[in-house]
Amino acid sequence: MDNDSIKVLVTGSNGQLGSEIKAIASTYPMLSITFTDIEDLDITDEKAVNQAIQSLRPRYVINCAAFTAVDKAEVEVDLATKLNSVAPSLLAKSCKDNGCKMIHVSTDYVFDGESKTPYDEHSQVNPVSQYGISKLNGEKEAFLSGVCMVIRTSWLYSSFGGNFVKTIIRNGKIKPELRVVSDQVGCPTYARDLADLILKIVSKGHKGFIPEIFHYSNEGVCSWYDFACEIIKLSNLDCNVMPIGTIDYPLPAKRPQYSVFNKEKIIKSYHIAIPQWKESLGNCIKILKKEGFI
Ligand SMILES: NC(=O)c1ccc[n+]([C@@H]2O[C@H](COP(=O)([O-])OP(=O)(O)OC[C@H]3O[C@@H](n4cnc5c(N)ncnc54)[C@H](OP(=O)(O)O)[C@@H]3O)[C@@H](O)[C@H]2O)c1
């Protein structure tokens, strides 16, 4: 390993975001990244977290581990709290004690979705689900450490793992018609774009690290229905997509009706151009086609 390389520890690295970081890691040769998931490092285990951080002494910890099953979180509140609220605070404390910085990923579900204008980093938080509550508490705790940058993202998808894009394709291949909610709008985020942003930040060393809250998603706004139509179109599937209301598709956890981010802060701070959601979706679909998923 190069002595000048920047050591990074990734948690939850078998998930969507962690897998994307893994997939592009070789394009950041200045980084020396240790990838872990629950079997190597359970982030709810305080002793294991301290041991891992003390022995590796990374410059950055990127926390991609989370309880992301939004509906399950309504009933598995304790587990969601342990993973999304308590664990980030353990990680952040250990980072602070060992002189490293942390990048923690949070969600648009910290908002209630009642706004009519894009949410910026100062917008009032008010989660309407247990998942949202657990993530909000986690980001607050981690942020208080003073060594943590929080990146809130929304509607994350990837060629890895399970997500809306893959569900629509899987169903679109076998069903003549799909009914998709058209009265919830937001911003899809290709996890590869977010992974690239995070690695850009850590590869700049401490100069690139700002311990504040940031919003990041792809550019553009759509409903789940618009998103599904584009997925079907780009996948060349013969399936009709029908718009329905949230009321016609009841789920255990309430979703924000409107979860559009204002991304000016991250764009200006890191001088980045964020890809449009349709362009990024096309990139993900190309990979899924190559892999034979479509
Ligand atoms: N998915 C979305 O739509 C979305 C939207 C906005 C924000 N986010 C946030 O973005 C981040 C990344 O999400 P993602 O979709 O990449 O998540 P994901 O695919 O669910 O990945 C989470 C990973 O963490 C692992 N994990 C679970 N418990 C753990 C533990 N105790 N210790 C270590 N690892 C553990 C999971 O393993 P198992 O699979 O075995 O449980 C999984 O590999 C999360 O913070 C999430 O809240 C996600």
Short mmCIF file of C-alpha atoms and ligand atoms in Angstrom, two decimals:
data_model
loop_
_atom_site.label_atom_id
_atom_site.label_comp_id
_atom_site.label_asym_id
_atom_site.label_seq_id
_atom_site.Cartn_x
_atom_site.Cartn_y
_atom_site.Cartn_z
CA MET A 1 0.00 0.00 0.00
CA ASP A 2 1.21 3.49 -0.89
CA ASN A 3 2.18 5.42 2.29
CA ASP A 4 0.51 8.55 0.99
CA SER A 5 -2.78 6.82 0.30
CA ILE A 6 -5.87 7.91 2.15
CA LYS A 7 -7.30 5.15 4.31
CA VAL A 8 -11.05 4.74 4.19
CA LEU A 9 -13.36 2.34 6.00
CA VAL A 10 -16.74 1.59 4.41
CA THR A 11 -19.54 -0.01 6.44
CA GLY A 12 -22.58 -1.75 4.95
CA SER A 13 -20.59 -2.28 1.78
CA ASN A 14 -22.77 -5.06 0.34
CA GLY A 15 -25.73 -2.70 0.01
CA GLN A 16 -26.55 -0.53 -3.00
CA LEU A 17 -24.32 2.42 -2.17
CA GLY A 18 -21.50 0.32 -0.71
CA SER A 19 -21.47 -1.91 -3.78
CA GLU A 20 -21.28 1.13 -6.07
CA ILE A 21 -18.35 2.48 -4.06
CA LYS A 22 -16.68 -0.92 -4.51
CA ALA A 23 -17.42 -0.89 -8.24
CA ILE A 24 -15.69 2.46 -8.84
CA ALA A 25 -13.00 2.30 -6.14
CA SER A 26 -10.23 1.46 -8.62
CA THR A 27 -10.77 4.82 -10.34
CA TYR A 28 -9.54 6.46 -7.11
CA PRO A 29 -6.03 4.94 -6.77
CA MET A 30 -5.09 7.41 -4.02
CA LEU A 31 -7.63 5.72 -1.73
CA SER A 32 -6.99 2.57 0.22
CA ILE A 33 -10.46 1.33 1.07
CA THR A 34 -11.43 -1.40 3.52
CA PHE A 35 -14.91 -2.71 2.78
CA THR A 36 -16.99 -4.24 5.57
CA ASP A 37 -20.54 -5.42 6.04
CA ILE A 38 -22.33 -6.89 9.03
CA GLU A 39 -20.34 -10.15 9.03
CA ASP A 40 -17.01 -8.23 9.33
CA LEU A 41 -18.16 -5.20 11.24
CA ASP A 42 -21.55 -4.98 12.92
CA ILE A 43 -21.98 -1.25 13.43
CA THR A 44 -24.34 -1.80 16.36
CA ASP A 45 -21.50 -3.50 18.27
CA GLU A 46 -19.72 -0.70 20.10
CA LYS A 47 -16.67 -2.78 20.99
CA ALA A 48 -16.24 -4.04 17.43
CA VAL A 49 -16.64 -0.51 16.04
CA ASN A 50 -13.97 0.86 18.39
CA GLN A 51 -11.63 -2.03 17.67
CA ALA A 52 -12.01 -1.67 13.91
CA ILE A 53 -11.43 2.08 13.93
CA GLN A 54 -8.55 1.91 16.41
CA SER A 55 -6.73 -0.79 14.50
CA LEU A 56 -7.27 0.55 10.99
CA ARG A 57 -7.06 4.26 11.87
CA PRO A 58 -8.78 5.34 8.66
CA ARG A 59 -8.88 8.99 7.71
CA TYR A 60 -12.55 8.54 6.79
CA VAL A 61 -15.39 6.24 7.69
CA ILE A 62 -18.19 6.11 5.12
CA ASN A 63 -21.32 4.74 6.74
CA CYS A 64 -23.44 2.97 4.13
CA ALA A 65 -25.02 0.56 6.65
CA ALA A 66 -28.64 1.18 7.54
CA PHE A 67 -32.02 -0.38 8.15
CA THR A 68 -33.63 0.64 4.86
CA ALA A 69 -36.83 -1.44 4.84
CA VAL A 70 -39.18 1.52 5.29
CA ASP A 71 -42.39 -0.46 5.91
CA LYS A 72 -40.72 -3.04 8.17
CA ALA A 73 -39.36 -0.18 10.28
CA GLU A 74 -42.95 0.59 11.35
CA VAL A 75 -43.00 -2.68 13.30
CA GLU A 76 -39.30 -3.36 13.87
CA VAL A 77 -38.83 -0.03 15.58
CA ASP A 78 -36.16 -1.23 18.00
CA LEU A 79 -33.96 -2.66 15.27
CA ALA A 80 -34.41 0.41 13.06
CA THR A 81 -33.50 2.63 16.01
CA LYS A 82 -30.47 0.53 16.89
CA LEU A 83 -29.12 0.59 13.36
CA ASN A 84 -30.20 4.03 12.14
CA SER A 85 -30.00 6.10 15.34
CA VAL A 86 -27.66 4.48 17.87
CA ALA A 87 -25.04 2.98 15.54
CA PRO A 88 -24.23 6.23 13.67
CA SER A 89 -23.64 7.90 17.01
CA LEU A 90 -21.29 5.05 18.09
CA LEU A 91 -19.42 5.36 14.81
CA ALA A 92 -19.16 9.13 15.07
CA LYS A 93 -17.93 8.98 18.68
CA SER A 94 -15.30 6.43 17.75
CA CYS A 95 -14.24 8.57 14.78
CA LYS A 96 -13.90 11.59 17.04
CA ASP A 97 -11.89 9.62 19.64
CA ASN A 98 -9.55 8.33 16.94
CA GLY A 99 -9.08 11.51 14.94
CA CYS A 100 -10.99 10.46 11.84
CA LYS A 101 -13.87 11.95 9.90
CA MET A 102 -17.14 10.35 8.98
CA ILE A 103 -19.50 10.61 6.04
CA HIS A 104 -22.98 9.52 7.00
CA VAL A 105 -25.82 9.02 4.52
CA SER A 106 -29.34 10.11 5.40
CA THR A 107 -32.64 10.53 3.63
CA ASP A 108 -35.42 12.77 2.32
CA TYR A 109 -37.70 10.90 4.77
CA VAL A 110 -36.57 13.34 7.49
CA PHE A 111 -39.10 15.71 5.87
CA ASP A 112 -42.90 15.46 5.95
CA GLY A 113 -43.35 16.19 2.24
CA GLU A 114 -45.77 19.07 2.85
CA SER A 115 -43.51 21.68 1.24
CA LYS A 116 -44.28 23.15 -2.17
CA THR A 117 -40.68 24.21 -2.80
CA PRO A 118 -37.44 22.19 -2.77
CA TYR A 119 -36.05 21.33 0.65
CA ASP A 120 -32.71 22.86 1.50
CA GLU A 121 -30.44 21.97 4.40
CA HIS A 122 -32.17 24.51 6.69
CA SER A 123 -35.70 23.33 5.97
CA GLN A 124 -37.76 22.19 8.93
CA VAL A 125 -37.48 18.44 9.49
CA ASN A 126 -40.58 16.50 10.49
CA PRO A 127 -40.45 12.77 9.66
CA VAL A 128 -43.76 10.98 9.16
CA SER A 129 -42.50 7.37 9.48
CA GLN A 130 -40.48 5.33 11.96
CA TYR A 131 -37.75 4.98 9.34
CA GLY A 132 -37.65 8.78 8.97
CA ILE A 133 -37.56 9.28 12.74
CA SER A 134 -34.76 6.74 13.16
CA LYS A 135 -32.69 8.31 10.35
CA LEU A 136 -33.23 11.83 11.69
CA ASN A 137 -32.07 10.83 15.17
CA GLY A 138 -29.03 9.12 13.65
CA GLU A 139 -27.96 12.10 11.59
CA LYS A 140 -28.45 14.45 14.57
CA GLU A 141 -26.34 12.26 16.86
CA ALA A 142 -23.60 11.77 14.29
CA PHE A 143 -23.59 15.44 13.38
CA LEU A 144 -23.20 16.53 17.02
CA SER A 145 -19.80 14.82 17.13
CA GLY A 146 -18.42 17.63 14.99
CA VAL A 147 -16.52 15.17 12.79
CA CYS A 148 -19.40 14.05 10.59
CA MET A 149 -20.67 15.17 7.22
CA VAL A 150 -24.27 14.16 6.55
CA ILE A 151 -25.40 13.65 2.96
CA ARG A 152 -29.16 13.30 2.57
CA THR A 153 -30.23 11.52 -0.57
CA SER A 154 -33.51 10.30 -2.07
CA TRP A 155 -35.02 7.49 -4.19
CA LEU A 156 -31.73 5.59 -4.37
CA TYR A 157 -31.30 2.83 -6.97
CA SER A 158 -28.48 0.79 -8.42
CA SER A 159 -27.80 -2.27 -10.54
CA PHE A 160 -26.89 -3.86 -7.17
CA GLY A 161 -29.45 -4.96 -4.60
CA GLY A 162 -33.19 -4.54 -4.67
CA ASN A 163 -34.84 -1.25 -5.60
CA PHE A 164 -37.70 0.40 -7.52
CA VAL A 165 -35.92 0.22 -10.90
CA LYS A 166 -35.32 -3.51 -10.66
CA THR A 167 -38.83 -4.18 -9.32
CA ILE A 168 -40.41 -2.31 -12.24
CA ILE A 169 -38.25 -4.21 -14.75
CA ARG A 170 -38.95 -7.58 -13.12
CA ASN A 171 -42.70 -6.92 -13.14
CA GLY A 172 -42.67 -5.19 -16.53
CA LYS A 173 -41.26 -8.33 -18.11
CA ILE A 174 -44.14 -10.52 -16.97
CA LYS A 175 -47.15 -8.22 -16.59
CA PRO A 176 -49.02 -6.36 -19.36
CA GLU A 177 -49.85 -3.47 -17.05
CA LEU A 178 -48.38 -1.85 -13.92
CA ARG A 179 -50.13 0.64 -11.65
CA VAL A 180 -47.78 3.22 -10.16
CA VAL A 181 -48.34 6.15 -7.81
CA SER A 182 -48.35 9.50 -9.60
CA ASP A 183 -49.04 11.92 -6.74
CA GLN A 184 -45.69 11.55 -4.96
CA VAL A 185 -42.86 13.49 -6.53
CA GLY A 186 -39.16 13.51 -5.83
CA CYS A 187 -35.69 13.06 -7.29
CA PRO A 188 -34.26 9.65 -8.16
CA THR A 189 -30.59 9.12 -7.32
CA TYR A 190 -28.32 6.66 -9.06
CA ALA A 191 -26.17 5.27 -6.24
CA ARG A 192 -23.15 5.27 -8.58
CA ASP A 193 -23.34 9.07 -8.89
CA LEU A 194 -23.53 9.42 -5.12
CA ALA A 195 -20.66 6.94 -4.67
CA ASP A 196 -18.56 8.98 -7.08
CA LEU A 197 -19.31 12.21 -5.21
CA ILE A 198 -18.35 10.64 -1.87
CA LEU A 199 -15.06 9.27 -3.22
CA LYS A 200 -14.32 12.66 -4.80
CA ILE A 201 -14.78 14.29 -1.40
CA VAL A 202 -12.58 11.85 0.49
CA SER A 203 -9.91 11.80 -2.21
CA LYS A 204 -9.40 15.54 -1.69
CA GLY A 205 -8.23 14.79 1.86
CA HIS A 206 -9.34 16.97 4.75
CA LYS A 207 -9.49 19.98 2.47
CA GLY A 208 -12.55 18.49 0.83
CA PHE A 209 -14.33 17.56 4.00
CA ILE A 210 -17.00 19.90 5.37
CA PRO A 211 -18.73 18.62 8.55
CA GLU A 212 -22.17 19.93 7.60
CA ILE A 213 -25.43 18.65 6.14
CA PHE A 214 -25.78 18.44 2.35
CA HIS A 215 -28.56 17.42 -0.03
CA TYR A 216 -27.76 15.25 -3.04
CA SER A 217 -29.93 13.59 -5.68
CA ASN A 218 -29.90 13.53 -9.44
CA GLU A 219 -31.23 16.63 -11.22
CA GLY A 220 -34.84 16.88 -12.33
CA VAL A 221 -38.12 16.04 -10.67
CA CYS A 222 -40.57 13.23 -11.37
CA SER A 223 -43.32 11.14 -9.86
CA TRP A 224 -42.93 7.40 -9.24
CA TYR A 225 -45.23 7.00 -12.26
CA ASP A 226 -42.92 9.12 -14.49
CA PHE A 227 -39.96 7.17 -13.16
CA ALA A 228 -41.63 3.84 -13.97
CA CYS A 229 -42.58 5.00 -17.51
CA GLU A 230 -38.96 5.93 -18.22
CA ILE A 231 -37.69 2.61 -16.82
CA ILE A 232 -40.07 0.67 -19.07
CA LYS A 233 -39.16 2.82 -22.09
CA LEU A 234 -35.39 2.54 -21.62
CA SER A 235 -35.71 -1.21 -21.01
CA ASN A 236 -37.72 -1.63 -24.25
CA LEU A 237 -40.42 -3.54 -22.40
CA ASP A 238 -43.93 -3.97 -23.71
CA CYS A 239 -45.87 -2.98 -20.63
CA ASN A 240 -48.48 -0.32 -20.01
CA VAL A 241 -47.94 1.91 -16.96
CA MET A 242 -51.09 3.35 -15.34
CA PRO A 243 -51.04 6.29 -12.91
CA ILE A 244 -52.75 5.75 -9.55
CA GLY A 245 -53.07 7.76 -6.34
CA THR A 246 -51.27 7.06 -3.06
CA ILE A 247 -54.71 6.28 -1.68
CA ASP A 248 -55.01 3.34 -4.11
CA TYR A 249 -51.72 1.80 -2.94
CA PRO A 250 -51.79 1.76 0.86
CA LEU A 251 -48.51 0.89 2.59
CA PRO A 252 -47.66 0.60 6.29
CA ALA A 253 -45.33 3.62 6.32
CA LYS A 254 -46.42 7.06 5.21
CA ARG A 255 -44.23 8.55 2.45
CA PRO A 256 -43.51 12.25 1.88
CA GLN A 257 -45.71 13.45 -1.02
CA TYR A 258 -43.06 15.91 -2.09
CA SER A 259 -39.38 15.21 -1.57
CA VAL A 260 -37.49 17.44 -3.93
CA PHE A 261 -34.08 18.65 -2.79
CA ASN A 262 -32.43 21.99 -3.31
CA LYS A 263 -28.85 20.96 -4.14
CA GLU A 264 -27.23 24.36 -4.50
CA LYS A 265 -25.06 23.92 -1.42
CA ILE A 266 -23.35 20.74 -2.58
CA ILE A 267 -23.01 22.02 -6.16
CA LYS A 268 -21.31 25.23 -5.03
CA SER A 269 -19.22 23.65 -2.27
CA TYR A 270 -17.76 20.92 -4.47
CA HIS A 271 -18.03 22.56 -7.92
CA ILE A 272 -19.91 19.61 -9.31
CA ALA A 273 -22.40 19.18 -12.12
CA ILE A 274 -25.09 16.70 -11.16
CA PRO A 275 -26.42 14.43 -13.92
CA GLN A 276 -30.11 14.54 -14.88
CA TRP A 277 -32.07 11.59 -13.54
CA LYS A 278 -32.98 10.27 -17.01
CA GLU A 279 -29.34 10.24 -18.10
CA SER A 280 -28.24 8.37 -14.97
CA LEU A 281 -31.13 5.95 -15.22
CA GLY A 282 -29.97 5.21 -18.78
CA ASN A 283 -26.48 4.41 -17.45
CA CYS A 284 -27.87 1.99 -14.88
CA ILE A 285 -30.16 0.33 -17.44
CA LYS A 286 -27.21 -0.16 -19.79
CA ILE A 287 -25.46 -2.12 -17.02
CA LEU A 288 -28.60 -4.15 -16.30
CA LYS A 289 -28.88 -5.00 -20.01
CA LYS A 290 -25.24 -6.04 -20.16
CA GLU A 291 -25.74 -8.26 -17.12
CA GLY A 292 -28.77 -9.90 -18.74
CA PHE A 293 -31.22 -8.59 -16.12
CA ILE A 294 -33.29 -7.09 -18.94
N1 LIG B 1 -32.58 2.97 -0.57
C1 LIG B 1 -33.10 4.19 -0.70
O1 LIG B 1 -34.04 4.44 -1.46
C2 LIG B 1 -32.53 5.31 0.11
C3 LIG B 1 -33.08 6.59 -0.05
C4 LIG B 1 -32.55 7.64 0.70
C5 LIG B 1 -31.50 7.41 1.56
N2 LIG B 1 -31.00 6.15 1.70
C6 LIG B 1 -29.89 5.96 2.64
O2 LIG B 1 -28.74 5.65 1.87
C7 LIG B 1 -27.87 4.79 2.60
C8 LIG B 1 -27.49 3.60 1.74
O3 LIG B 1 -28.69 2.93 1.41
P1 LIG B 1 -28.68 1.58 0.56
O4 LIG B 1 -29.94 1.58 -0.24
O5 LIG B 1 -27.37 1.40 -0.07
O6 LIG B 1 -28.87 0.53 1.75
P2 LIG B 1 -28.93 -1.06 1.63
O7 LIG B 1 -28.83 -1.46 0.21
O8 LIG B 1 -30.08 -1.51 2.44
O9 LIG B 1 -27.56 -1.49 2.33
C9 LIG B 1 -27.37 -1.45 3.71
C10 LIG B 1 -26.30 -2.46 4.05
O10 LIG B 1 -26.05 -2.40 5.45
C11 LIG B 1 -25.96 -3.75 5.91
N3 LIG B 1 -26.21 -3.85 7.34
C12 LIG B 1 -27.37 -4.13 7.97
N4 LIG B 1 -27.18 -4.19 9.30
C13 LIG B 1 -25.86 -3.92 9.51
C14 LIG B 1 -25.05 -3.85 10.67
N5 LIG B 1 -25.57 -4.04 11.89
N6 LIG B 1 -23.73 -3.59 10.52
C15 LIG B 1 -23.20 -3.42 9.29
N7 LIG B 1 -23.91 -3.48 8.16
C16 LIG B 1 -25.24 -3.72 8.26
C17 LIG B 1 -27.02 -4.45 5.09
O11 LIG B 1 -26.88 -5.85 5.18
P3 LIG B 1 -28.23 -6.73 5.00
O12 LIG B 1 -28.70 -6.50 3.61
O13 LIG B 1 -27.72 -8.11 5.26
O14 LIG B 1 -29.19 -6.25 6.03
C18 LIG B 1 -26.71 -3.89 3.71
O15 LIG B 1 -25.66 -4.59 3.09
C19 LIG B 1 -28.62 4.43 3.89
O16 LIG B 1 -28.18 5.26 4.92
C20 LIG B 1 -30.06 4.78 3.57
O17 LIG B 1 -30.80 5.11 4.71
C21 LIG B 1 -31.48 5.11 0.99
#
